[in-house]
């Protein structure tokens, strides 16, 4: 086996290994040079290869004039042909170019290219421009990689990240308040990040940091006691709409001073651990959890709840640690931590002695690092909380919990996202200015999807169960994809008509594209498992090769999406895959009845397999029939 074929899943990683060897050979006096390898994009309009190494220009600026064996290009050295090998022999160390400003790194790039070790991955290399080393992959190697994936399973293409355990903190609704469209982005983005990390061999602790503690519970508990003097009568059916219950208790709290006093006393009793108040608190939390679970079940999201109340007992000892390290100071009656770059301090104990979000978030971070041994803690909230988390992370760095270098583990990252907007460009709300309940939004997505499904002739004979299942897959998938395809930092406009359009970059288009590929395989009448065992993939047509190349880049795309915490990267890859399949492969390469039928059926199966894994990572159920 030659270098670069050690079953590393990512093409980019394998090429990086090859260029690492070449760079050590080419510039031995420059240790620790990191290969700069990336795929070449056709979107620029010019493409000289499949991948490109861009080290030569950076290195040339660094080494020219040094005693390295390389000096002033273009006449770097005398070329001597040794069979199929070209070696660069150093000249003297005086400038040889009459115009040094026109010197390029091309000869250095040629040396890097010639020093690449043998590998079945590479078909050819060339040097272009001021020193780009372009690599064309072997089509035979691409074909073999695809076939191995079909035999061994797509999990063999999972990237390996340099960590073992991560916490993803997402969704995090407040108890006694219904989930609304504002929770949609955190839930969808957080679930996809967790799925991508899990696929990449990382153990993910999916944390739902619900708001289940605080002064509002005194108000809710006291109102509960008024409405239900007998605790045994308290249940979801009796309380009814929990959101309405919350609003009624808030109205009472704001308008009745005696009720307000009792509510404040109830908070003290709850925090003091009185059984009656604790039980009432548990009842309210349980009713909320039931509501949350219904939404999570529809979205196919798994979460483990560890709310604010879980960390409450740990707060005093964590603050004591921070105090002992000299981080906590007194300021206007409160206890605070000052951090660099921010004028206002992080308040960790309020002037009345109470705790707040900062005390809880610092404690949760300490717990996740020290008790749960997480190496990467990821918080998925709206961009409005960026400064808060930035201050918490800076305080943790001052305490020595996190490293100063954010590229090293353990680390904490805030994953911010923009707003969901309505057609008017303002926050997405109902006509009476209420926030949109998430359950209502999902109901409408399914209903609209069902209408569209039933309009298709093929679906008219489907059993109700199949119509229902497809409507959910398409409707919920449309909502998720419309969110995830955007850069998460951007605001996006919520529009059902656009989401459910079966043309363009939508989940509907992609799900139907997958279903069409499955239909091609079914119509062939072949047992695809037998074809996998006995067939062979050949990439002689340009459309076949373009599709194969895009498929083998799946692993590095997932790795990039994980590293940058950007699900939109995976969405772009998936849409491009569907586009390449349709426009370059299927439009030009007949599948059924062609001499290449076996190979092309395997390409169809490979495409469907990768699409299904993309759907899974995005939390979308695939559709097999349309």
XYZ file of C-alpha atoms in Angstrom:
626
model
C 0.000 0.000 0.000
C 1.498 3.369 -0.978
C 1.364 6.514 1.120
C -2.049 8.119 1.496
C -4.105 4.911 1.311
C -4.338 4.118 5.035
C -8.134 4.213 5.142
C -8.259 7.870 6.215
C -11.777 8.761 5.138
C -11.276 12.348 3.963
C -9.646 12.892 0.556
C -8.351 16.237 1.770
C -6.689 14.614 4.788
C -5.040 11.967 2.614
C -3.662 14.573 0.223
C -2.523 16.656 3.202
C -0.482 13.679 4.421
C 1.173 13.358 0.984
C 2.027 17.067 0.809
C 3.342 16.978 4.370
C 5.929 14.381 3.290
C 6.786 16.413 0.191
C 7.226 19.659 2.124
C 9.582 17.992 4.625
C 11.652 16.752 1.679
C 11.518 20.030 -0.244
C 12.247 22.514 2.572
C 13.878 20.500 5.372
C 15.039 23.719 6.985
C 11.432 24.822 7.575
C 9.918 22.410 10.112
C 6.251 22.338 11.096
C 4.969 23.644 7.763
C 1.238 22.926 7.646
C 0.096 21.868 4.147
C -2.485 24.252 2.662
C -4.667 21.853 0.678
C -8.195 22.569 -0.493
C -10.644 21.403 -3.134
C -10.958 23.434 -6.324
C -14.332 24.992 -6.957
C -15.933 25.082 -10.392
C -17.966 28.106 -9.305
C -14.984 30.354 -10.010
C -15.216 29.375 -13.684
C -11.590 28.159 -13.873
C -10.538 24.744 -12.648
C -7.101 23.245 -13.261
C -7.509 20.275 -10.940
C -9.618 18.659 -8.254
C -7.457 19.864 -5.350
C -4.785 22.483 -4.904
C -1.799 22.950 -2.591
C -1.022 26.631 -1.982
C 2.112 26.465 0.215
C 4.665 27.563 -2.387
C 3.828 31.300 -2.357
C 3.816 31.551 1.450
C 6.993 29.497 1.739
C 8.814 31.410 -0.979
C 8.231 34.727 0.793
C 9.636 33.113 3.924
C 12.741 31.376 2.543
C 14.010 33.531 -0.307
C 17.467 34.764 0.471
C 18.026 31.993 3.042
C 20.626 29.226 2.695
C 17.975 26.714 1.707
C 19.093 25.338 -1.622
C 16.392 27.494 -3.188
C 17.048 31.041 -4.294
C 15.694 33.595 -6.651
C 13.093 32.138 -8.994
C 12.502 31.754 -11.844
C 15.960 30.194 -12.252
C 15.893 28.201 -9.044
C 18.043 25.345 -10.179
C 19.124 23.200 -13.019
C 16.648 20.503 -13.940
C 18.062 17.066 -14.434
C 15.880 14.317 -15.779
C 16.301 10.990 -14.025
C 13.946 8.658 -15.817
C 10.466 9.736 -14.841
C 11.789 11.880 -12.001
C 12.798 15.538 -12.170
C 15.095 16.766 -9.460
C 15.946 20.361 -8.651
C 19.638 20.969 -8.033
C 20.527 24.118 -6.057
C 22.600 26.878 -7.641
C 24.703 29.464 -5.897
C 23.022 31.799 -3.481
C 23.268 34.979 -5.531
C 20.167 36.526 -7.158
C 19.695 35.227 -10.683
C 16.612 37.108 -11.772
C 17.214 40.414 -13.512
C 13.910 41.639 -12.086
C 13.380 40.210 -8.575
C 9.923 41.812 -8.324
C 8.734 39.429 -11.040
C 10.006 36.374 -9.214
C 7.390 33.714 -8.588
C 7.194 30.602 -6.444
C 6.603 28.321 -9.443
C 9.935 26.421 -9.231
C 9.376 25.829 -5.521
C 5.879 24.565 -6.380
C 7.413 22.250 -8.989
C 9.785 20.875 -6.381
C 6.877 20.276 -3.998
C 5.028 18.509 -6.810
C 8.005 16.301 -7.777
C 8.652 15.314 -4.157
C 5.155 13.909 -3.662
C 5.420 10.203 -2.745
C 3.741 7.613 -5.007
C 0.015 7.219 -4.389
C -2.902 5.606 -6.181
C -5.019 8.634 -5.222
C -3.313 10.967 -7.700
C -3.645 10.695 -11.464
C -1.633 13.802 -12.356
C -0.243 17.073 -11.006
C 0.617 20.418 -12.545
C 1.818 23.851 -11.474
C -0.266 26.882 -12.388
C -0.059 30.628 -11.841
C 2.431 31.955 -9.307
C 2.867 28.569 -7.632
C -0.337 26.560 -7.213
C 0.158 22.791 -7.245
C -2.961 21.323 -8.867
C -3.918 17.698 -8.272
C -6.206 15.570 -10.452
C -7.512 12.526 -8.597
C -7.395 9.067 -10.139
C -10.843 8.144 -11.448
C -10.077 4.495 -10.680
C -9.323 5.392 -7.070
C -12.558 7.433 -6.820
C -14.525 4.464 -8.241
C -12.916 2.026 -5.782
C -13.602 4.387 -2.840
C -17.278 4.622 -3.798
C -17.591 0.853 -4.137
C -15.895 0.250 -0.767
C -18.334 2.672 0.859
C -21.303 0.815 -0.645
C -19.969 -2.508 0.681
C -18.731 -1.343 4.100
C -21.315 1.373 4.806
C -21.180 5.158 4.824
C -20.129 5.284 8.474
C -16.649 4.352 7.233
C -16.591 7.840 5.708
C -17.194 9.525 9.066
C -14.511 12.107 9.897
C -12.527 11.820 13.112
C -12.326 14.988 15.170
C -9.579 15.585 17.767
C -11.885 15.265 20.784
C -13.884 12.595 22.579
C -16.739 14.382 24.369
C -18.748 17.548 23.760
C -21.746 19.253 25.336
C -24.273 20.879 23.002
C -26.579 23.183 24.973
C -29.625 23.977 22.836
C -33.386 24.614 22.731
C -33.662 25.674 26.410
C -37.279 26.893 26.674
C -38.701 28.362 29.883
C -40.969 26.308 32.113
C -44.631 27.423 32.078
C -44.159 29.091 28.698
C -44.970 27.342 25.430
C -42.281 26.811 22.839
C -42.571 29.395 20.082
C -40.891 30.162 16.782
C -38.000 31.764 18.690
C -37.032 28.300 19.977
C -37.132 26.828 16.486
C -33.656 27.895 15.384
C -31.874 26.828 18.582
C -33.593 23.424 18.528
C -32.969 22.712 14.826
C -29.403 24.057 14.675
C -28.420 22.408 17.972
C -29.811 19.026 16.916
C -27.921 19.125 13.600
C -24.641 20.085 15.289
C -25.123 17.221 17.754
C -25.860 14.758 14.917
C -22.792 15.831 12.925
C -20.513 15.543 15.961
C -21.978 12.145 16.892
C -21.404 10.914 13.330
C -17.799 12.118 13.699
C -17.186 9.737 16.641
C -17.707 12.368 19.354
C -19.770 11.496 22.430
C -22.316 14.308 22.642
C -24.153 15.284 25.817
C -27.305 16.955 24.487
C -28.322 19.399 27.186
C -31.641 21.187 27.553
C -30.853 24.068 29.930
C -34.512 24.876 30.679
C -35.493 27.915 32.703
C -36.963 26.045 35.687
C -35.852 28.283 38.546
C -36.322 31.895 39.529
C -38.707 34.468 40.973
C -41.501 33.740 38.465
C -42.168 30.419 40.198
C -43.401 32.131 43.352
C -46.087 33.802 41.246
C -47.020 30.556 39.490
C -47.115 28.476 42.666
C -49.257 30.971 44.571
C -51.691 31.189 41.651
C -51.790 27.396 41.510
C -52.688 27.201 45.216
C -55.541 29.652 44.662
C -56.972 27.769 41.703
C -56.429 24.285 43.111
C -56.527 24.170 46.927
C -56.435 20.375 46.605
C -53.017 19.439 45.098
C -54.394 16.106 43.836
C -56.605 17.983 41.362
C -53.604 19.516 39.598
C -52.960 17.996 36.175
C -52.487 19.062 32.584
C -56.178 18.818 31.727
C -57.212 20.899 34.751
C -54.707 23.678 34.124
C -55.374 23.677 30.384
C -53.298 26.147 28.388
C -50.155 26.696 30.452
C -49.318 29.872 28.543
C -52.720 31.332 29.485
C -52.131 30.194 33.077
C -48.802 32.042 33.111
C -50.368 35.222 31.718
C -53.208 35.132 34.251
C -50.778 34.723 37.141
C -48.609 37.579 35.819
C -51.636 39.836 35.512
C -52.554 39.035 39.114
C -48.957 39.617 40.249
C -48.844 43.062 38.600
C -52.279 44.224 39.827
C -52.628 42.753 43.358
C -50.050 43.866 45.951
C -51.130 41.225 48.504
C -50.786 38.457 45.915
C -47.386 39.874 44.943
C -46.197 39.695 48.568
C -47.385 36.093 48.896
C -45.653 35.238 45.617
C -42.371 36.707 46.864
C -42.667 34.714 50.078
C -43.398 31.602 48.003
C -40.038 32.018 46.242
C -38.258 32.009 49.609
C -40.175 28.905 50.717
C -39.456 27.132 47.435
C -35.746 27.891 47.648
C -35.826 26.871 51.321
C -37.042 23.415 50.265
C -40.551 23.354 51.806
C -42.263 20.178 50.567
C -45.581 21.748 49.557
C -43.845 24.393 47.414
C -41.378 21.925 45.947
C -44.217 19.596 44.931
C -46.151 22.451 43.286
C -42.985 23.462 41.402
C -42.498 19.869 40.222
C -46.104 19.687 38.989
C -45.724 22.866 36.921
C -42.406 21.636 35.477
C -43.864 18.245 34.570
C -46.797 19.773 32.673
C -44.344 21.939 30.720
C -42.133 18.967 29.944
C -45.104 17.133 28.438
C -45.703 20.098 26.111
C -42.012 20.287 25.170
C -41.850 16.554 24.509
C -44.677 16.762 21.963
C -42.681 19.301 19.947
C -39.405 17.374 20.246
C -41.140 14.180 19.184
C -42.446 15.812 16.004
C -39.029 17.244 15.203
C -37.249 13.964 16.017
C -35.033 15.709 18.580
C -33.452 13.986 21.578
C -32.457 16.047 24.625
C -31.513 15.449 28.253
C -32.818 18.076 30.630
C -30.432 19.690 33.069
C -32.109 22.974 33.890
C -31.101 25.940 36.003
C -32.292 24.203 39.172
C -29.827 21.338 38.627
C -26.827 23.673 38.956
C -28.234 25.727 41.837
C -26.676 23.618 44.644
C -23.218 23.960 43.055
C -23.246 27.772 42.778
C -21.895 28.630 46.291
C -18.840 26.381 46.004
C -18.049 27.556 42.445
C -18.273 31.218 43.522
C -16.082 30.402 46.507
C -13.442 28.992 44.130
C -13.589 32.112 41.989
C -13.383 34.295 45.098
C -10.340 32.406 46.381
C -8.625 33.094 43.045
C -9.241 36.818 43.507
C -11.627 37.134 40.604
C -14.708 38.385 42.471
C -14.912 42.022 43.581
C -17.527 44.142 45.373
C -19.252 46.770 43.231
C -22.291 48.847 44.291
C -23.407 46.144 46.741
C -23.113 43.348 44.177
C -20.338 40.797 43.657
C -18.857 40.988 40.177
C -16.084 39.744 37.878
C -14.347 42.196 35.548
C -13.214 40.900 32.153
C -11.038 42.408 29.426
C -12.627 44.455 26.702
C -15.957 45.083 28.468
C -16.683 48.128 30.619
C -19.555 46.606 32.566
C -18.706 43.727 34.920
C -20.242 40.267 35.029
C -22.572 40.276 38.061
C -22.418 36.891 39.814
C -24.294 37.819 43.029
C -26.940 40.552 42.941
C -27.068 43.305 45.556
C -29.966 41.493 47.273
C -27.807 38.365 47.598
C -29.615 36.446 44.846
C -28.068 34.556 41.966
C -28.642 35.254 38.266
C -27.937 33.901 34.768
C -24.206 34.574 35.102
C -23.938 32.598 38.366
C -25.825 29.674 36.816
C -23.955 29.763 33.484
C -20.533 29.914 35.146
C -21.501 27.013 37.395
C -22.868 24.995 34.475
C -19.618 25.591 32.565
C -17.567 24.475 35.589
C -19.738 21.357 35.967
C -19.451 20.434 32.297
C -15.673 20.790 32.353
C -14.975 19.158 35.706
C -17.787 16.668 36.321
C -18.833 15.731 32.773
C -15.266 16.037 31.419
C -16.402 17.706 28.192
C -13.696 19.071 25.911
C -15.951 21.307 23.825
C -18.993 23.081 25.271
C -21.240 24.585 22.588
C -24.056 27.014 23.399
C -26.725 27.541 20.739
C -28.657 30.769 21.393
C -29.594 33.923 19.497
C -26.883 36.468 18.672
C -28.298 38.805 21.316
C -26.625 36.669 23.995
C -23.181 36.841 22.372
C -21.771 39.402 24.809
C -23.084 37.536 27.859
C -21.378 34.292 26.827
C -18.238 36.124 25.752
C -17.971 37.530 29.288
C -18.659 34.125 30.873
C -15.923 32.516 28.728
C -13.447 35.307 29.548
C -14.164 34.856 33.256
C -13.560 31.109 32.849
C -10.236 31.836 31.141
C -9.233 34.125 34.024
C -10.074 31.263 36.378
C -7.877 28.887 34.380
C -10.807 26.630 33.397
C -10.375 27.352 29.676
C -7.236 27.958 27.645
C -6.503 31.386 26.188
C -6.109 29.866 22.697
C -9.579 29.073 21.326
C -8.115 26.607 18.837
C -7.142 24.264 21.692
C -9.319 22.038 23.888
C -10.997 22.341 26.311
C -12.910 25.249 24.839
C -16.355 26.837 24.877
C -18.090 28.337 21.844
C -21.216 30.417 21.448
C -23.166 29.497 18.313
C -25.264 32.544 17.595
C -28.135 32.807 15.132
C -30.282 35.560 13.666
C -34.012 36.235 13.893
C -36.926 34.516 12.188
C -38.754 37.286 10.309
C -42.251 37.583 8.911
C -43.173 38.816 5.425
C -43.121 42.381 6.797
C -39.438 42.089 7.709
C -40.195 42.195 11.437
C -40.102 39.418 14.043
C -42.368 36.567 12.979
C -45.667 36.948 14.870
C -49.348 36.167 14.526
C -51.816 38.812 13.303
C -52.628 39.809 16.875
C -48.884 40.339 17.513
C -48.509 37.149 19.574
C -45.399 35.031 19.090
C -46.137 32.017 16.871
C -46.534 28.786 18.821
C -44.180 26.150 17.490
C -46.817 23.422 17.606
C -49.174 25.527 15.438
C -46.403 26.198 12.946
C -45.602 22.476 12.613
C -49.307 21.642 12.235
C -49.603 24.075 9.355
C -46.431 22.766 7.696
C -47.820 19.235 7.760
C -51.265 20.352 6.553
C -49.870 22.302 3.589
C -47.531 19.441 2.730
C -50.415 16.954 2.824
C -52.404 19.076 0.379
C -49.447 19.129 -2.008
C -48.832 15.366 -1.664
C -52.484 14.517 -2.424
C -52.332 16.627 -5.598
C -49.847 14.143 -7.062
C -51.423 11.349 -9.105
C -49.073 8.724 -7.683
C -50.240 9.424 -4.122
C -53.969 9.001 -4.802
C -53.835 5.262 -4.159
C -51.614 5.502 -1.088
C -52.988 4.363 2.281
C -53.722 7.183 4.726
C -50.781 6.178 6.911
C -48.321 6.591 4.036
C -49.801 9.959 3.059
C -49.518 11.079 6.683
C -45.937 9.897 7.065
C -44.828 11.529 3.800
C -46.618 14.772 4.708
C -44.754 14.931 8.026
C -41.392 14.130 6.426
C -41.831 16.785 3.744
C -43.529 19.414 5.943
C -41.194 19.216 8.941
C -38.202 18.712 6.644
C -39.136 21.871 4.729
C -39.204 23.932 7.936
C -35.842 22.552 9.096
C -34.041 22.924 5.779
C -35.288 26.476 5.215
C -33.578 27.380 8.489
C -30.407 25.310 8.138
C -29.532 26.278 4.544
C -28.964 29.895 5.617
C -25.839 31.069 7.350
C -27.040 30.794 10.945
C -25.881 34.349 11.772
C -28.299 35.807 9.214
C -31.951 36.609 9.795
C -34.308 34.700 7.501
C -37.885 35.218 6.366
C -40.343 32.474 7.222
C -42.401 31.742 4.119
C -44.368 28.501 3.721
C -44.794 28.911 -0.048
C -41.038 29.127 -0.585
C -40.285 26.307 1.874
C -42.717 23.912 0.222
C -41.738 24.755 -3.355
C -40.570 21.628 -5.193
C -38.122 23.660 -7.294
C -34.933 25.351 -6.168
C -32.913 24.896 -2.999
C -35.636 23.425 -0.771
C -36.089 20.222 1.212
C -39.028 19.313 -1.019
C -36.869 19.432 -4.148
C -34.120 17.372 -2.456
C -36.503 14.789 -0.988
C -38.191 14.316 -4.347
C -34.786 14.072 -6.052
C -33.876 11.267 -3.652
C -37.200 9.537 -4.336
C -36.559 9.732 -8.100
C -33.143 8.075 -7.674
C -34.793 5.285 -5.650
C -37.368 4.941 -8.441
C -34.611 4.513 -11.065
C -33.100 1.673 -9.025
C -36.508 0.021 -8.547
C -37.366 0.269 -12.258
C -34.151 -1.531 -13.183
C -35.577 -4.673 -11.578
C -32.114 -5.463 -10.191
C -31.335 -6.518 -6.636
C -29.059 -3.638 -5.661
C -27.368 -5.702 -2.920
C -26.325 -8.266 -5.520
C -25.179 -5.481 -7.853
C -23.008 -4.137 -5.033
C -21.388 -7.549 -4.544
C -20.806 -8.402 -8.191
C -20.666 -5.066 -9.990
C -17.956 -2.505 -10.598
C -18.015 1.286 -10.875
C -16.440 2.879 -13.955
C -16.109 6.658 -14.350
C -15.316 7.078 -18.060
C -17.908 9.777 -18.799
C -17.254 13.316 -17.518
C -20.665 13.302 -15.808
C -19.839 10.065 -13.990
C -16.496 11.408 -12.814
C -17.976 14.748 -11.657
C -20.584 12.879 -9.587
C -18.016 10.470 -8.148
C -15.670 13.304 -7.167
C -18.424 15.181 -5.342
C -19.489 12.031 -3.488
C -16.005 11.247 -2.129
C -15.774 14.806 -0.741
C -18.628 14.108 1.699
C -16.355 13.389 4.680
C -14.371 16.616 4.484
C -17.568 18.645 4.100
C -18.982 17.154 7.319
C -15.664 17.846 9.065
C -15.716 21.451 7.856
C -19.339 21.889 8.987
C -18.415 20.514 12.445
C -15.249 22.586 12.803
C -16.997 25.831 11.823
C -20.324 24.873 13.445
C -22.130 25.785 10.209
C -24.897 23.374 9.098
C -25.352 25.502 5.955
C -22.089 23.983 4.636
C -23.727 20.543 4.574
C -26.910 21.949 2.990
C -24.889 23.513 0.186
C -23.089 20.203 -0.425
C -26.402 18.309 -0.540
C -27.987 20.740 -3.005
C -24.876 20.652 -5.222
C -24.948 16.837 -5.125
C -28.525 16.770 -6.368
C -27.664 19.356 -9.035
C -24.623 17.403 -10.277
C -26.598 14.155 -10.326
C -29.400 15.678 -12.405
C -27.554 18.047 -14.762
C -24.172 16.350 -15.307
C -24.865 12.673 -14.726
C -28.504 11.720 -15.342
C -29.072 14.158 -18.237
C -26.043 12.766 -20.107
C -25.686 9.172 -18.912
C -28.488 6.714 -19.636
C -28.829 4.269 -16.743
C -31.376 1.547 -17.484
C -30.689 -0.427 -20.654
C -27.242 1.050 -21.269
C -24.039 -1.042 -21.504
C -22.916 0.782 -18.325
C -26.146 -0.008 -16.444
C -24.449 -1.873 -13.572
C -21.900 0.860 -12.903
C -24.487 3.620 -13.190
C -26.929 1.855 -10.878
C -24.123 1.733 -8.310
C -23.560 5.471 -8.808
C -27.301 6.026 -8.231
C -27.128 3.944 -5.045
C -24.013 5.799 -3.840
C -25.767 9.137 -4.435
C -28.908 8.015 -2.594
C -26.792 6.678 0.295
C -24.929 9.964 0.736
C -28.161 11.963 0.400
C -29.799 9.854 3.117
C -26.878 10.458 5.472
C -27.090 14.198 4.765
C -30.824 14.094 5.514
C -30.149 12.233 8.754
C -27.519 14.761 9.867
C -29.986 17.580 9.120
C -32.739 15.779 11.062
C -34.850 15.188 7.927
C -36.705 11.937 7.168
C -36.068 10.731 3.595
C -38.876 10.038 1.124
C -38.632 6.947 -1.100
C -41.737 7.459 -3.265
C -43.367 10.467 -4.877
